[in-house]
Amino acid sequence: EPVTHAIMPDATDHLVDGLLKRLDCEPAYVALRQTSQAQGVSWLMLVGGMLRDWVLFETVSADLDVVVYPAHAKPLAKALSKVYGCKCIVLDEALGIYRLVVPPTFFETNGLQGRVVMIDVAARLGNTLADDLARRDLTVNAMGLTLDDAHWHDPYDGLGDAQRRQLRMVSADNFRDDPLRYIRLFRFAATLGGLAMEAGTLVEVRAEGHRLLHVAPERIHYELCRLLDAEQCFDVIGLMQQTGLLGHLFVEWPALQQVPANGYHHLALPEHTLALLQQLEQLWAGLPASMRGALAEPYNATMSRRAVCRLGCFFHDFGKPATMALDDETGRYRFYGHEKVGAELVAGIALRYRWSQQLTRDVCALTRWHLYPHQVMGPEVSDKARHKFFRRLTHVMPELLALALCDRHSTRGALVSQADVDRDEAQLLALWAAYEVFAKAEAELPPLLSGREVMARLNLQPGPAVGRVLDQLREAQLAGELADKASAEVWLDALQDHVN
């Protein structure tokens, strides 16, 4: 129910004044005000993330959520699409929800750096403003600012919760009506700087989090990616484990509890898995700047490469329960082939959550090859063997070596000394340095022969065989065995003689 709280009207005046002054510098907002006035929209309310972020951080988020009377929603959205130069995307025709993705060109014409902004225009739900805010997920998201009277509406004490730095649900029914909110809660906890979750809200998650099973997998995947892209997420994912949410999201998770600590691992498998996420946060500042820079690069529109690394950390040992076998001689458990089985499990999870082909390929590769860096990092390994490793996994090299470092620091059983950890860390960092040299050399070295030339000389048809020959040719070139086109042709002739 709405609460009465001791906030005097002038307590929000500075919030309203500061926000409106800031918004007057935003071309997208100015265009919204001008267009709504031209359309005769007499009542318009800003809601959601913009108000929340202003209260928490005194920053203005790029995106806008706008509520208007039902009759005005579609006409206003259509008019704005013409002003912004973008399409009007129908999110829900029945509820009157429309999205405008404002293109960079709109800002460039206003003399600003190009960026993408999303504006959602929605019809007011219910008969009153209070009815609309009552249907929102969290109290910090259930605040509104009506622009006609510049009044801040806060029926559920979202401002107080923001000041207390806590996330509290508006009502349990709102979560149950849209169970995605059970995971959005954790995403907000991670992305809003570690806000705590109110006790009653956590009770609801523990009791009813299983309702997530009825949510479209793509929606869950989007929220997970946003969560994993937060600056810090270890504590939040740990809380997801404690509330049972990880088990609802991944049916494979409970089986990890079967794998105990051992001579090499000081933690049982669930805790070891989460420890990798913690290590990535703790080691982050000390990683080579070039590795941090690579991991900070955008992976797609939703997340960075660091989030992909976190997925690899989370899934890397999922194959252990299925491969666990007791060695009678040593009395220790072995997990032969767990990396292969784990990659197969990840492929199934990717299918279930409808990942992109690229993300499936990359996280499967991180799982399949997470042990491989240790096989190519010693001084006894040849450059040719390392280069083959680099070329095979160049698309995930920063993620893979960061994962290996986190795994090393999370494996501290009685049979592992600090000297072991220090040695392996130094060798993994040396492997990264060698990869940087390799990547620079490969980028600067032009290929000696094209695919067409290889096909003509070996009388091959287009297909995988051509790619394999080109890979071998490139490896020989990078190893310094081939210096020019003539030597490459001699090499090809020798290869053909060997095949024949």
Short mmCIF file of C-alpha atoms in Angstrom, two decimals:
data_model
loop_
_atom_site.label_atom_id
_atom_site.label_comp_id
_atom_site.label_asym_id
_atom_site.label_seq_id
_atom_site.Cartn_x
_atom_site.Cartn_y
_atom_site.Cartn_z
CA GLU A 1 0.00 0.00 0.00
CA PRO A 2 1.14 3.61 -0.49
CA VAL A 3 2.85 4.90 2.64
CA THR A 4 2.86 8.25 4.38
CA HIS A 5 6.42 9.38 4.93
CA ALA A 6 7.98 12.41 6.54
CA ILE A 7 9.33 14.19 3.48
CA MET A 8 8.34 17.83 3.28
CA PRO A 9 7.44 19.24 -0.16
CA ASP A 10 10.58 21.38 -0.24
CA ALA A 11 12.67 18.23 0.29
CA THR A 12 12.04 17.30 -3.34
CA ASP A 13 12.14 20.83 -4.74
CA HIS A 14 15.90 20.72 -5.20
CA LEU A 15 15.61 17.34 -6.94
CA VAL A 16 13.01 18.65 -9.37
CA ASP A 17 14.80 21.94 -10.04
CA GLY A 18 18.16 20.27 -10.57
CA LEU A 19 16.79 17.55 -12.83
CA LEU A 20 14.76 19.89 -15.02
CA LYS A 21 17.71 22.24 -15.45
CA ARG A 22 19.87 19.30 -16.44
CA LEU A 23 17.24 17.97 -18.85
CA ASP A 24 16.94 21.34 -20.55
CA CYS A 25 20.46 20.68 -21.88
CA GLU A 26 19.38 17.36 -23.44
CA PRO A 27 18.19 17.72 -27.07
CA ALA A 28 16.09 14.53 -26.90
CA TYR A 29 14.20 15.82 -23.87
CA VAL A 30 13.76 19.31 -25.34
CA ALA A 31 12.33 17.75 -28.50
CA LEU A 32 10.00 15.63 -26.36
CA ARG A 33 8.64 18.70 -24.55
CA GLN A 34 8.20 20.70 -27.72
CA THR A 35 6.53 17.84 -29.59
CA SER A 36 4.18 16.98 -26.71
CA GLN A 37 3.08 20.61 -26.51
CA ALA A 38 2.52 20.74 -30.27
CA GLN A 39 0.45 17.54 -30.02
CA GLY A 40 -1.72 19.01 -27.27
CA VAL A 41 -0.47 16.57 -24.65
CA SER A 42 -1.51 18.30 -21.44
CA TRP A 43 -0.26 15.67 -18.98
CA LEU A 44 3.08 13.91 -19.17
CA MET A 45 5.01 12.07 -16.46
CA LEU A 46 8.64 10.99 -16.38
CA VAL A 47 9.06 7.71 -14.52
CA GLY A 48 11.53 4.95 -13.75
CA GLY A 49 15.26 4.86 -14.16
CA MET A 50 15.87 8.52 -14.86
CA LEU A 51 14.38 9.64 -11.54
CA ARG A 52 16.03 6.77 -9.67
CA ASP A 53 19.47 7.55 -11.08
CA TRP A 54 19.06 11.24 -10.36
CA VAL A 55 18.28 10.49 -6.70
CA LEU A 56 21.09 7.94 -6.34
CA PHE A 57 23.87 9.49 -8.37
CA GLU A 58 22.72 12.94 -9.54
CA THR A 59 23.29 11.77 -13.09
CA VAL A 60 20.85 11.77 -15.98
CA SER A 61 20.53 8.43 -17.74
CA ALA A 62 20.44 8.58 -21.51
CA ASP A 63 17.07 6.84 -21.77
CA LEU A 64 13.64 8.29 -21.01
CA ASP A 65 10.45 6.59 -19.82
CA VAL A 66 7.35 8.70 -20.40
CA VAL A 67 3.74 8.08 -19.35
CA VAL A 68 0.81 9.92 -20.95
CA TYR A 69 -2.95 9.53 -21.13
CA PRO A 70 -3.90 6.44 -23.21
CA ALA A 71 -5.34 8.51 -26.07
CA HIS A 72 -2.04 10.38 -26.48
CA ALA A 73 0.45 7.49 -26.40
CA LYS A 74 0.43 6.36 -30.02
CA PRO A 75 0.03 9.81 -31.64
CA LEU A 76 2.87 11.22 -29.52
CA ALA A 77 5.14 8.27 -30.31
CA LYS A 78 4.42 8.62 -34.04
CA ALA A 79 5.13 12.36 -33.95
CA LEU A 80 8.37 11.84 -32.03
CA SER A 81 9.55 9.25 -34.54
CA LYS A 82 9.43 11.95 -37.24
CA VAL A 83 11.25 14.46 -35.07
CA TYR A 84 13.99 12.01 -34.07
CA GLY A 85 14.25 10.41 -37.51
CA CYS A 86 13.62 6.86 -36.33
CA LYS A 87 10.99 4.14 -36.41
CA CYS A 88 8.19 3.86 -33.89
CA ILE A 89 8.53 0.35 -32.46
CA VAL A 90 5.38 -1.19 -31.01
CA LEU A 91 6.26 -3.03 -27.80
CA ASP A 92 2.67 -3.71 -26.74
CA GLU A 93 -0.22 -2.37 -28.80
CA ALA A 94 -2.84 -3.47 -26.28
CA LEU A 95 -1.16 -1.66 -23.39
CA GLY A 96 -0.05 1.25 -25.56
CA ILE A 97 3.73 0.97 -25.15
CA TYR A 98 6.02 2.28 -27.90
CA ARG A 99 9.79 2.61 -28.22
CA LEU A 100 11.88 5.14 -30.10
CA VAL A 101 15.58 4.43 -30.65
CA VAL A 102 16.96 7.90 -31.28
CA PRO A 103 19.86 7.60 -33.77
CA PRO A 104 23.24 9.34 -33.46
CA THR A 105 22.37 11.58 -36.41
CA PHE A 106 19.77 13.42 -34.29
CA PHE A 107 22.45 14.50 -31.82
CA GLU A 108 25.01 15.26 -34.52
CA THR A 109 22.59 17.72 -36.14
CA ASN A 110 22.36 19.41 -32.74
CA GLY A 111 26.14 19.77 -32.59
CA LEU A 112 26.68 16.93 -30.12
CA GLN A 113 28.59 13.68 -30.26
CA GLY A 114 26.54 10.88 -31.78
CA ARG A 115 24.97 8.36 -29.40
CA VAL A 116 21.94 6.12 -29.19
CA VAL A 117 19.09 6.93 -26.79
CA MET A 118 15.94 4.91 -26.12
CA ILE A 119 12.67 6.63 -25.29
CA ASP A 120 9.65 4.59 -24.21
CA VAL A 121 6.23 6.19 -24.46
CA ALA A 122 3.52 4.35 -22.51
CA ALA A 123 -0.16 4.83 -21.83
CA ARG A 124 -0.95 5.36 -18.17
CA LEU A 125 -2.06 2.14 -16.50
CA GLY A 126 -5.22 2.37 -14.42
CA ASN A 127 -7.41 5.38 -13.80
CA THR A 128 -4.99 7.44 -11.78
CA LEU A 129 -1.33 8.29 -11.47
CA ALA A 130 -1.20 6.21 -8.29
CA ASP A 131 -2.63 3.20 -10.15
CA ASP A 132 0.21 3.42 -12.67
CA LEU A 133 2.98 3.68 -10.09
CA ALA A 134 1.40 0.87 -8.05
CA ARG A 135 2.16 -1.60 -10.87
CA ARG A 136 5.91 -1.03 -10.92
CA ASP A 137 8.52 -3.44 -9.63
CA LEU A 138 10.59 -1.60 -7.02
CA THR A 139 9.90 1.45 -4.91
CA VAL A 140 12.93 3.26 -6.35
CA ASN A 141 11.35 2.79 -9.78
CA ALA A 142 7.87 3.83 -8.61
CA MET A 143 8.52 7.56 -8.53
CA GLY A 144 7.14 9.99 -11.07
CA LEU A 145 7.65 13.59 -12.11
CA THR A 146 4.67 15.29 -13.78
CA LEU A 147 5.89 18.05 -16.04
CA ASP A 148 2.76 20.21 -16.12
CA ASP A 149 3.13 21.08 -12.42
CA ALA A 150 6.76 20.01 -11.82
CA HIS A 151 5.60 17.77 -8.96
CA TRP A 152 7.52 14.76 -7.63
CA HIS A 153 5.26 11.78 -6.84
CA ASP A 154 6.54 9.13 -4.44
CA PRO A 155 3.67 7.07 -2.98
CA TYR A 156 5.89 4.12 -1.93
CA ASP A 157 8.80 5.99 -0.33
CA GLY A 158 11.20 5.24 -3.16
CA LEU A 159 13.18 8.32 -2.18
CA GLY A 160 13.57 6.98 1.34
CA ASP A 161 14.65 3.57 0.06
CA ALA A 162 17.16 5.23 -2.26
CA GLN A 163 18.57 7.17 0.70
CA ARG A 164 18.74 3.92 2.67
CA ARG A 165 20.36 2.32 -0.39
CA GLN A 166 17.96 -0.60 -0.47
CA LEU A 167 15.80 -2.30 -3.07
CA ARG A 168 12.25 -3.07 -1.96
CA MET A 169 9.42 -4.48 -4.04
CA VAL A 170 6.24 -2.46 -4.41
CA SER A 171 4.21 -5.66 -3.97
CA ALA A 172 4.63 -9.42 -4.26
CA ASP A 173 1.81 -9.54 -6.81
CA ASN A 174 3.80 -7.32 -9.17
CA PHE A 175 6.68 -9.80 -9.12
CA ARG A 176 4.40 -12.77 -9.60
CA ASP A 177 2.59 -11.09 -12.50
CA ASP A 178 5.93 -10.72 -14.30
CA PRO A 179 8.44 -13.19 -12.78
CA LEU A 180 11.30 -11.67 -14.77
CA ARG A 181 11.37 -9.15 -11.95
CA TYR A 182 12.92 -11.79 -9.69
CA ILE A 183 16.14 -11.58 -11.69
CA ARG A 184 15.81 -7.89 -12.57
CA LEU A 185 16.04 -7.29 -8.84
CA PHE A 186 19.54 -8.78 -8.81
CA ARG A 187 20.53 -6.96 -11.98
CA PHE A 188 19.59 -3.66 -10.34
CA ALA A 189 21.50 -4.63 -7.20
CA ALA A 190 24.64 -5.14 -9.29
CA THR A 191 24.34 -2.22 -11.69
CA LEU A 192 23.22 0.37 -9.14
CA GLY A 193 26.38 0.16 -7.09
CA GLY A 194 25.56 -2.67 -4.73
CA LEU A 195 22.22 -1.63 -3.24
CA ALA A 196 21.05 -4.02 -0.52
CA MET A 197 17.84 -6.01 -0.83
CA GLU A 198 15.12 -5.47 1.74
CA ALA A 199 14.44 -8.56 3.87
CA GLY A 200 10.83 -9.03 2.80
CA THR A 201 11.82 -8.84 -0.84
CA LEU A 202 14.40 -11.58 -0.35
CA VAL A 203 11.79 -13.75 1.38
CA GLU A 204 9.62 -13.41 -1.73
CA VAL A 205 12.52 -14.44 -3.99
CA ARG A 206 13.28 -17.53 -1.91
CA ALA A 207 9.63 -18.60 -1.87
CA GLU A 208 8.58 -17.78 -5.42
CA GLY A 209 11.74 -17.50 -7.53
CA HIS A 210 10.79 -20.74 -9.29
CA ARG A 211 8.27 -18.71 -11.28
CA LEU A 212 11.22 -17.63 -13.46
CA LEU A 213 10.83 -20.97 -15.24
CA HIS A 214 7.77 -19.53 -17.00
CA VAL A 215 9.61 -16.50 -18.43
CA ALA A 216 10.78 -16.33 -22.04
CA PRO A 217 14.46 -17.42 -22.07
CA GLU A 218 15.57 -14.46 -24.18
CA ARG A 219 14.34 -12.05 -21.50
CA ILE A 220 16.24 -13.92 -18.78
CA HIS A 221 19.41 -14.01 -20.90
CA TYR A 222 19.26 -10.24 -21.44
CA GLU A 223 19.02 -9.59 -17.70
CA LEU A 224 21.88 -11.99 -16.96
CA CYS A 225 24.11 -10.27 -19.49
CA ARG A 226 23.33 -6.87 -17.99
CA LEU A 227 24.08 -8.23 -14.52
CA LEU A 228 27.39 -9.77 -15.60
CA ASP A 229 28.42 -6.50 -17.19
CA ALA A 230 28.27 -4.64 -13.88
CA GLU A 231 31.49 -3.38 -12.35
CA GLN A 232 31.01 -5.73 -9.37
CA CYS A 233 28.70 -8.75 -9.43
CA PHE A 234 30.24 -11.46 -7.23
CA ASP A 235 28.24 -10.58 -4.10
CA VAL A 236 25.00 -10.42 -6.06
CA ILE A 237 25.54 -13.80 -7.73
CA GLY A 238 26.41 -15.25 -4.33
CA LEU A 239 23.04 -14.00 -3.09
CA MET A 240 21.40 -15.60 -6.12
CA GLN A 241 22.89 -18.90 -4.95
CA GLN A 242 21.69 -18.40 -1.38
CA THR A 243 18.12 -17.66 -2.48
CA GLY A 244 18.01 -20.67 -4.81
CA LEU A 245 17.78 -18.57 -7.96
CA LEU A 246 20.86 -20.12 -9.60
CA GLY A 247 19.28 -23.55 -9.30
CA HIS A 248 16.11 -22.29 -10.97
CA LEU A 249 18.07 -20.68 -13.80
CA PHE A 250 20.44 -23.59 -14.40
CA VAL A 251 19.22 -27.12 -13.70
CA GLU A 252 22.88 -28.19 -13.88
CA TRP A 253 23.84 -26.10 -10.84
CA PRO A 254 22.65 -28.37 -7.98
CA ALA A 255 24.87 -31.22 -9.26
CA LEU A 256 27.95 -29.10 -8.57
CA GLN A 257 27.33 -29.67 -4.85
CA GLN A 258 28.39 -33.31 -5.36
CA VAL A 259 32.02 -32.28 -5.98
CA PRO A 260 33.84 -31.73 -2.67
CA ALA A 261 37.04 -29.89 -1.89
CA ASN A 262 40.23 -31.89 -2.49
CA GLY A 263 43.99 -31.69 -2.33
CA TYR A 264 44.16 -29.07 -5.06
CA HIS A 265 40.86 -27.28 -4.47
CA HIS A 266 40.26 -25.79 -1.03
CA LEU A 267 36.62 -25.16 -1.89
CA ALA A 268 33.76 -27.40 -2.96
CA LEU A 269 32.78 -26.86 -6.59
CA PRO A 270 29.92 -24.33 -6.13
CA GLU A 271 32.13 -22.10 -3.98
CA HIS A 272 35.11 -22.60 -6.32
CA THR A 273 32.95 -21.53 -9.26
CA LEU A 274 31.88 -18.33 -7.53
CA ALA A 275 35.43 -17.72 -6.31
CA LEU A 276 36.55 -17.21 -9.91
CA LEU A 277 34.08 -14.34 -10.23
CA GLN A 278 35.44 -12.87 -7.02
CA GLN A 279 39.04 -13.25 -8.22
CA LEU A 280 38.29 -11.40 -11.46
CA GLU A 281 37.16 -8.43 -9.39
CA GLN A 282 40.11 -8.65 -6.98
CA LEU A 283 42.75 -9.16 -9.68
CA TRP A 284 41.26 -6.62 -12.10
CA ALA A 285 43.36 -3.59 -11.17
CA GLY A 286 46.56 -5.65 -11.32
CA LEU A 287 45.95 -7.19 -14.74
CA PRO A 288 48.05 -5.85 -17.63
CA ALA A 289 46.49 -2.65 -18.95
CA SER A 290 46.25 -4.18 -22.42
CA MET A 291 44.28 -7.16 -21.07
CA ARG A 292 41.92 -4.89 -19.12
CA GLY A 293 41.46 -2.77 -22.21
CA ALA A 294 40.58 -5.79 -24.34
CA LEU A 295 38.10 -7.09 -21.76
CA ALA A 296 36.49 -3.66 -21.46
CA GLU A 297 35.71 -3.60 -25.19
CA PRO A 298 32.03 -3.98 -26.17
CA TYR A 299 31.14 -7.55 -27.10
CA ASN A 300 27.66 -6.68 -28.33
CA ALA A 301 25.02 -4.06 -27.60
CA THR A 302 24.33 -5.58 -24.16
CA MET A 303 27.68 -6.43 -22.61
CA SER A 304 31.46 -6.17 -22.69
CA ARG A 305 34.04 -8.90 -23.19
CA ARG A 306 34.53 -8.97 -19.41
CA ALA A 307 30.96 -10.30 -19.11
CA VAL A 308 31.88 -13.08 -21.56
CA CYS A 309 34.90 -13.88 -19.38
CA ARG A 310 32.57 -14.09 -16.39
CA LEU A 311 30.35 -16.55 -18.27
CA GLY A 312 33.44 -18.66 -18.92
CA CYS A 313 34.40 -18.48 -15.23
CA PHE A 314 30.91 -19.55 -14.20
CA PHE A 315 30.63 -22.51 -16.58
CA HIS A 316 34.25 -23.69 -16.73
CA ASP A 317 33.83 -26.71 -14.41
CA PHE A 318 30.20 -27.64 -15.14
CA GLY A 319 31.44 -30.95 -16.60
CA LYS A 320 32.98 -32.17 -13.34
CA PRO A 321 29.94 -33.85 -11.72
CA ALA A 322 29.40 -36.07 -14.78
CA THR A 323 33.08 -37.08 -14.97
CA MET A 324 33.88 -37.49 -11.27
CA ALA A 325 35.56 -40.85 -10.58
CA LEU A 326 37.48 -42.07 -7.54
CA ASP A 327 41.09 -43.11 -8.16
CA ASP A 328 41.57 -46.26 -6.07
CA GLU A 329 45.34 -45.84 -5.92
CA THR A 330 45.42 -42.27 -4.67
CA GLY A 331 41.99 -42.07 -3.05
CA ARG A 332 41.39 -38.81 -4.89
CA TYR A 333 38.68 -37.89 -7.36
CA ARG A 334 39.60 -37.42 -11.02
CA PHE A 335 37.66 -35.54 -13.66
CA TYR A 336 39.05 -36.77 -16.97
CA GLY A 337 37.51 -34.97 -19.92
CA HIS A 338 35.44 -32.62 -17.77
CA GLU A 339 36.31 -29.71 -20.03
CA LYS A 340 34.83 -31.49 -23.07
CA VAL A 341 31.69 -32.57 -21.22
CA GLY A 342 31.38 -29.06 -19.82
CA ALA A 343 31.51 -27.52 -23.29
CA GLU A 344 28.71 -29.86 -24.37
CA LEU A 345 26.62 -28.78 -21.38
CA VAL A 346 27.24 -25.13 -22.20
CA ALA A 347 26.09 -25.74 -25.76
CA GLY A 348 22.83 -27.09 -24.35
CA ILE A 349 22.41 -24.11 -22.03
CA ALA A 350 23.10 -21.77 -24.95
CA LEU A 351 20.38 -23.47 -26.96
CA ARG A 352 17.97 -23.27 -24.05
CA TYR A 353 18.56 -19.55 -23.56
CA ARG A 354 18.87 -18.86 -27.29
CA TRP A 355 22.32 -17.34 -27.27
CA SER A 356 23.80 -15.99 -30.45
CA GLN A 357 26.07 -18.31 -32.43
CA GLN A 358 29.05 -16.13 -31.58
CA LEU A 359 28.43 -16.20 -27.83
CA THR A 360 27.83 -19.96 -27.94
CA ARG A 361 31.10 -20.48 -29.81
CA ASP A 362 33.09 -18.28 -27.44
CA VAL A 363 31.79 -19.56 -24.08
CA CYS A 364 32.04 -23.16 -25.30
CA ALA A 365 35.66 -22.44 -26.28
CA LEU A 366 36.42 -20.96 -22.86
CA THR A 367 34.97 -24.04 -21.18
CA ARG A 368 36.59 -26.54 -23.55
CA TRP A 369 40.08 -25.00 -23.41
CA HIS A 370 40.25 -23.49 -19.91
CA LEU A 371 43.08 -25.89 -18.93
CA TYR A 372 45.06 -25.46 -22.14
CA PRO A 373 47.01 -22.31 -21.21
CA HIS A 374 48.84 -24.34 -18.55
CA GLN A 375 50.03 -26.74 -21.28
CA VAL A 376 51.66 -24.03 -23.40
CA MET A 377 52.98 -21.56 -20.84
CA GLY A 378 56.23 -23.18 -19.69
CA PRO A 379 59.70 -22.27 -21.04
CA GLU A 380 60.03 -25.76 -22.55
CA VAL A 381 57.13 -25.15 -24.97
CA SER A 382 58.15 -24.23 -28.52
CA ASP A 383 57.11 -20.96 -30.15
CA LYS A 384 55.41 -22.96 -32.88
CA ALA A 385 53.18 -24.74 -30.35
CA ARG A 386 52.32 -21.44 -28.70
CA HIS A 387 51.54 -19.81 -32.02
CA LYS A 388 49.19 -22.65 -32.91
CA PHE A 389 47.40 -22.08 -29.59
CA PHE A 390 47.24 -18.33 -30.20
CA ARG A 391 45.81 -18.73 -33.69
CA ARG A 392 43.24 -21.33 -32.66
CA LEU A 393 41.86 -19.24 -29.79
CA THR A 394 42.73 -15.67 -30.72
CA HIS A 395 39.04 -14.68 -30.60
CA VAL A 396 38.90 -15.39 -26.84
CA MET A 397 42.52 -14.98 -25.77
CA PRO A 398 42.01 -12.13 -23.25
CA GLU A 399 39.02 -13.92 -21.72
CA LEU A 400 40.80 -17.29 -21.63
CA LEU A 401 43.99 -16.07 -19.95
CA ALA A 402 42.03 -13.97 -17.45
CA LEU A 403 39.94 -17.07 -16.65
CA ALA A 404 43.11 -19.14 -16.20
CA LEU A 405 44.53 -16.56 -13.79
CA CYS A 406 41.31 -16.53 -11.76
CA ASP A 407 41.22 -20.34 -11.72
CA ARG A 408 44.82 -20.48 -10.51
CA HIS A 409 44.09 -18.08 -7.64
CA SER A 410 40.92 -19.99 -6.71
CA THR A 411 42.73 -23.34 -6.44
CA ARG A 412 44.58 -23.39 -3.13
CA GLY A 413 44.27 -26.85 -1.62
CA ALA A 414 46.82 -28.44 0.69
CA LEU A 415 48.83 -29.71 -2.29
CA VAL A 416 49.21 -26.20 -3.73
CA SER A 417 51.88 -23.86 -2.38
CA GLN A 418 52.07 -20.09 -2.70
CA ALA A 419 55.16 -20.65 -4.85
CA ASP A 420 53.03 -22.72 -7.25
CA VAL A 421 50.51 -19.89 -7.54
CA ASP A 422 53.20 -17.23 -8.03
CA ARG A 423 55.01 -19.31 -10.67
CA ASP A 424 51.86 -20.03 -12.66
CA GLU A 425 50.70 -16.42 -12.48
CA ALA A 426 54.05 -15.22 -13.83
CA GLN A 427 53.94 -17.76 -16.66
CA LEU A 428 50.35 -16.88 -17.59
CA LEU A 429 51.24 -13.19 -17.70
CA ALA A 430 54.28 -14.04 -19.84
CA LEU A 431 51.95 -15.98 -22.13
CA TRP A 432 49.80 -12.88 -22.52
CA ALA A 433 52.89 -10.81 -23.36
CA ALA A 434 53.90 -13.41 -25.96
CA TYR A 435 50.40 -13.31 -27.41
CA GLU A 436 50.60 -9.53 -27.81
CA VAL A 437 53.87 -9.88 -29.74
CA PHE A 438 52.33 -12.63 -31.86
CA ALA A 439 49.14 -10.66 -32.58
CA LYS A 440 51.14 -7.60 -33.63
CA ALA A 441 53.37 -9.66 -35.92
CA GLU A 442 50.42 -11.45 -37.48
CA ALA A 443 48.62 -8.17 -38.13
CA GLU A 444 51.68 -6.71 -39.82
CA LEU A 445 52.67 -9.77 -41.90
CA PRO A 446 50.86 -9.95 -45.24
CA PRO A 447 49.83 -13.48 -46.34
CA LEU A 448 52.25 -15.09 -48.78
CA LEU A 449 49.58 -16.85 -50.85
CA SER A 450 45.84 -16.39 -51.29
CA GLY A 451 43.23 -19.10 -51.04
CA ARG A 452 42.80 -19.07 -54.81
CA GLU A 453 46.52 -19.58 -55.32
CA VAL A 454 46.52 -22.51 -52.89
CA MET A 455 43.55 -24.12 -54.68
CA ALA A 456 45.18 -23.68 -58.08
CA ARG A 457 48.56 -25.06 -57.02
CA LEU A 458 47.14 -28.05 -55.11
CA ASN A 459 44.17 -28.59 -57.44
CA LEU A 460 41.72 -28.24 -54.54
CA GLN A 461 38.05 -27.34 -54.58
CA PRO A 462 36.70 -24.68 -52.17
CA GLY A 463 36.21 -26.18 -48.72
CA PRO A 464 37.69 -26.73 -45.25
CA ALA A 465 40.84 -28.31 -46.66
CA VAL A 466 41.87 -24.97 -48.14
CA GLY A 467 41.50 -23.29 -44.75
CA ARG A 468 43.61 -25.96 -43.09
CA VAL A 469 46.40 -25.51 -45.63
CA LEU A 470 46.29 -21.73 -45.20
CA ASP A 471 46.53 -22.16 -41.42
CA GLN A 472 49.58 -24.40 -41.75
CA LEU A 473 51.12 -21.97 -44.22
CA ARG A 474 50.54 -19.07 -41.85
CA GLU A 475 52.04 -20.95 -38.91
CA ALA A 476 55.17 -21.71 -40.93
CA GLN A 477 55.41 -18.05 -41.97
CA LEU A 478 55.06 -16.80 -38.38
CA ALA A 479 57.69 -19.30 -37.24
CA GLY A 480 60.14 -17.76 -39.72
CA GLU A 481 60.28 -20.87 -41.91
CA LEU A 482 58.90 -19.05 -44.98
CA ALA A 483 60.01 -15.58 -46.04
CA ASP A 484 58.46 -14.95 -49.46
CA LYS A 485 56.02 -16.22 -52.06
CA ALA A 486 58.61 -18.44 -53.75
CA SER A 487 59.43 -20.29 -50.53
CA ALA A 488 55.71 -20.67 -49.85
CA GLU A 489 55.19 -22.26 -53.27
CA VAL A 490 58.07 -24.68 -52.63
CA TRP A 491 56.46 -25.51 -49.29
CA LEU A 492 53.13 -26.19 -51.03
CA ASP A 493 54.80 -28.42 -53.61
CA ALA A 494 56.43 -30.43 -50.83
CA LEU A 495 53.06 -30.73 -49.11
CA GLN A 496 51.47 -32.02 -52.32
CA ASP A 497 54.29 -34.54 -52.83
CA HIS A 498 53.79 -35.74 -49.27
CA VAL A 499 50.03 -36.16 -49.80
CA ASN A 500 50.54 -37.95 -53.10
#
